[in-house]
Amino acid sequence: MLKFTDTEQHYPDVKAAAKRKKDFDEIYAPFDPAEAAVQAERCSQCGIPFCQIHCPLQNNIPDWLKLTAEGRLEEAYAMSSATNTFPEICGRICPQDRLCEGNCVIEKGFGSVTIGSVEKYITETAFASGWVKPIGGISESGLSVGIIGSGPAGLAAADILRRKGHDVHVYDRSDRAGGLLMYGIPNFKLEKEVVLRRYKLLKDGGIHFHLNKDITDWAELHEKHAAILIATGVYKSREIEIPDYSLGGIVQGLTYLTASNRKGLGDKVGEFDSGVMNAEGKEVVIIGGGDTAMDCVRTAVRQGAKKVTCLYRRDRANMPGSAREVKNAEEEGVQFVWLCAPKAFAGKKAVSQILVQRMRLTTHDMSGRQSVVPVDGETFPLACDMAIKALGFDAEDLPTMFNAPELKLTKYGTLDIDSKTFMTSLPGVYAAGDIVRGASLVVWAIRDGRDAAEAMHAHMMAAQRGKKAA
Ligand code: FAD
Ligand code: SF4
Ligand code: SF4
């Protein structure tokens, strides 16, 4: 270990931009075994590991790096999977530059340990070696649990609750499990086979999936289960109500990404085939600066757009999206126009131009980010025949959706839960993931799902003991 002074930081090879633009495959090659060990050896085995502190799952990173360096990969996998339900997914799509790697102490001066890539390598080796097994050897508790939503929060909770012996039923309104892992995040960041492989493993472990099942009344589940977890994510796209925002050719980012992911999965997608959700040959403008915007710009490039421009009202330093994804997008030919926002759309039936307003940064707001205001008189036209809005998401109206007016919300419209018990205002109904936190990250959804599952288990077992004693 401690080889960071002699060994340079090296990430797995990335496909050249010109080549990767041609398909939707993942862009990073896997580490080869020697390279993974050498990179893991760079870790200085800190007494206070800041990487671990800043990993939302508090993964035991220094120990699994050491085991990797020593070639003890089965033990490394056992350790990494003890705290992370889906390490192969986090290794691929966590914004490591803001989490573990961004806080690695050797980051300044030497370049951080390539933690995410090693985590992916350990887990892919475990899959290839047959060390990843479905849940088995459990003793059944006789209690049944219902989970609404099969995104990372719901799946992480399902995994923990099944391991504890409960009869777990996951309900999702979609036709495939995975939530945004399946239909939001594009293949070039997370290949769908990776998600489907986990889904199969969970199913083989005895978790029951009820797909195409839109839950519209929580009471329907209340009869069947001892406890219910709401893990429905946030899906109400934010709007910009500027002149002519309902012209043709102006689409929502998530609808666009879902169509592209479905196409990649081999589905028949009418809106794609008709051209509405296909950027091929178009001058595309994406509005926004988060993960969804970055995924839209890079999808448009791969669909063969004539030109792809990203309009963001703040500057590069204030962008919420991962810096790594911005760099990838720039390499792929995306043009970023910073400090600019749409003022109006124009066109006959369909959009043909956006009137763009220049913005400037002002004081920091309550969240610590700088606010923006328009610069008087500074506008310019931008040609556009497809505009994609990627402005973020809010929670749907859950009390109405679940016919549960007593379900308490926060001022942001997310579910209000007890932070220790994860219980909502409905007894026996818990919540986790984006629907509690607001639009966040996969790794936080996993963490919340795991913690909520532990709380649900403790509560159900206490109630069962109470019943037996009575
Ligand atoms: P979701 O993943 O949203 O899953 C919720 C599930 O609930 C869905 O399957 C939905 O169909 C189901 N559901 C909703 N209502 C009902 C109902 N009434 N009945 C039945 N089922 C219902 N995070 C990262 O860490 N890295 C990234 O690179 C990244 N990229 C992203 C790219 C995009 C385009 C988007 C939109 C998000 C991205 N994120 C990323 C964020 C991340 O995907 C989310 O934070 C995470 O998926 C939230 O997990 P969840 O389980 O709470 O909800
Ligand atoms: Fe880093 Fe994410 Fe893995 Fe944690 S889960 S070690 S933040 S890549
Ligand atoms: Fe190793 Fe960096 Fe974590 Fe320190 S902070 S233990 S050097 S990975």
Coordinates of C-alpha atoms and ligand atoms in Angstrom, one line a residue, residues 1 4 40 42-52 61-62 65 100-101 103-107 112-113 115, ligand 3:
M1 CA 0.0 0.0 0.0
F4 CA 0.7 6.9 -4.4
A40 CA -5.7 -0.2 -5.1
R42 CA -2.0 3.6 -4.1
C43 CA -4.2 3.9 -1.0
S44 CA -2.5 5.3 2.0
Q45 CA -4.8 3.4 4.5
C46 CA -5.8 6.6 6.3
G47 CA -6.5 6.3 10.1
I48 CA -9.5 8.6 9.5
P49 CA -10.6 7.7 5.9
F50 CA -12.4 10.7 4.4
C51 CA -13.4 8.5 1.4
Q52 CA -15.5 6.4 3.7
I61 CA -13.1 1.4 1.3
P62 CA -9.6 1.2 2.8
L65 CA -8.7 -1.7 -1.4
C100 CA -15.5 9.2 -2.1
E101 CA -12.9 10.1 -4.6
N103 CA -12.6 13.5 -0.5
C104 CA -9.6 11.1 -0.8
V105 CA -6.7 12.7 1.0
I106 CA -4.2 12.0 -1.8
E107 CA -6.6 13.8 -4.3
S112 CA -7.4 10.2 -5.7
V113 CA -7.5 6.5 -5.6
I115 CA -12.3 3.9 -5.8
Ligands
SF4_3 FE1 -7.2 5.5 0.8 FE2 -7.9 7.9 -0.1 FE3 -9.5 6.5 1.5 FE4 -7.2 7.6 2.5 S1 -9.0 8.7 1.7 S2 -8.1 5.5 2.9 S3 -5.9 7.3 0.6 S4 -8.9 5.9 -0.5

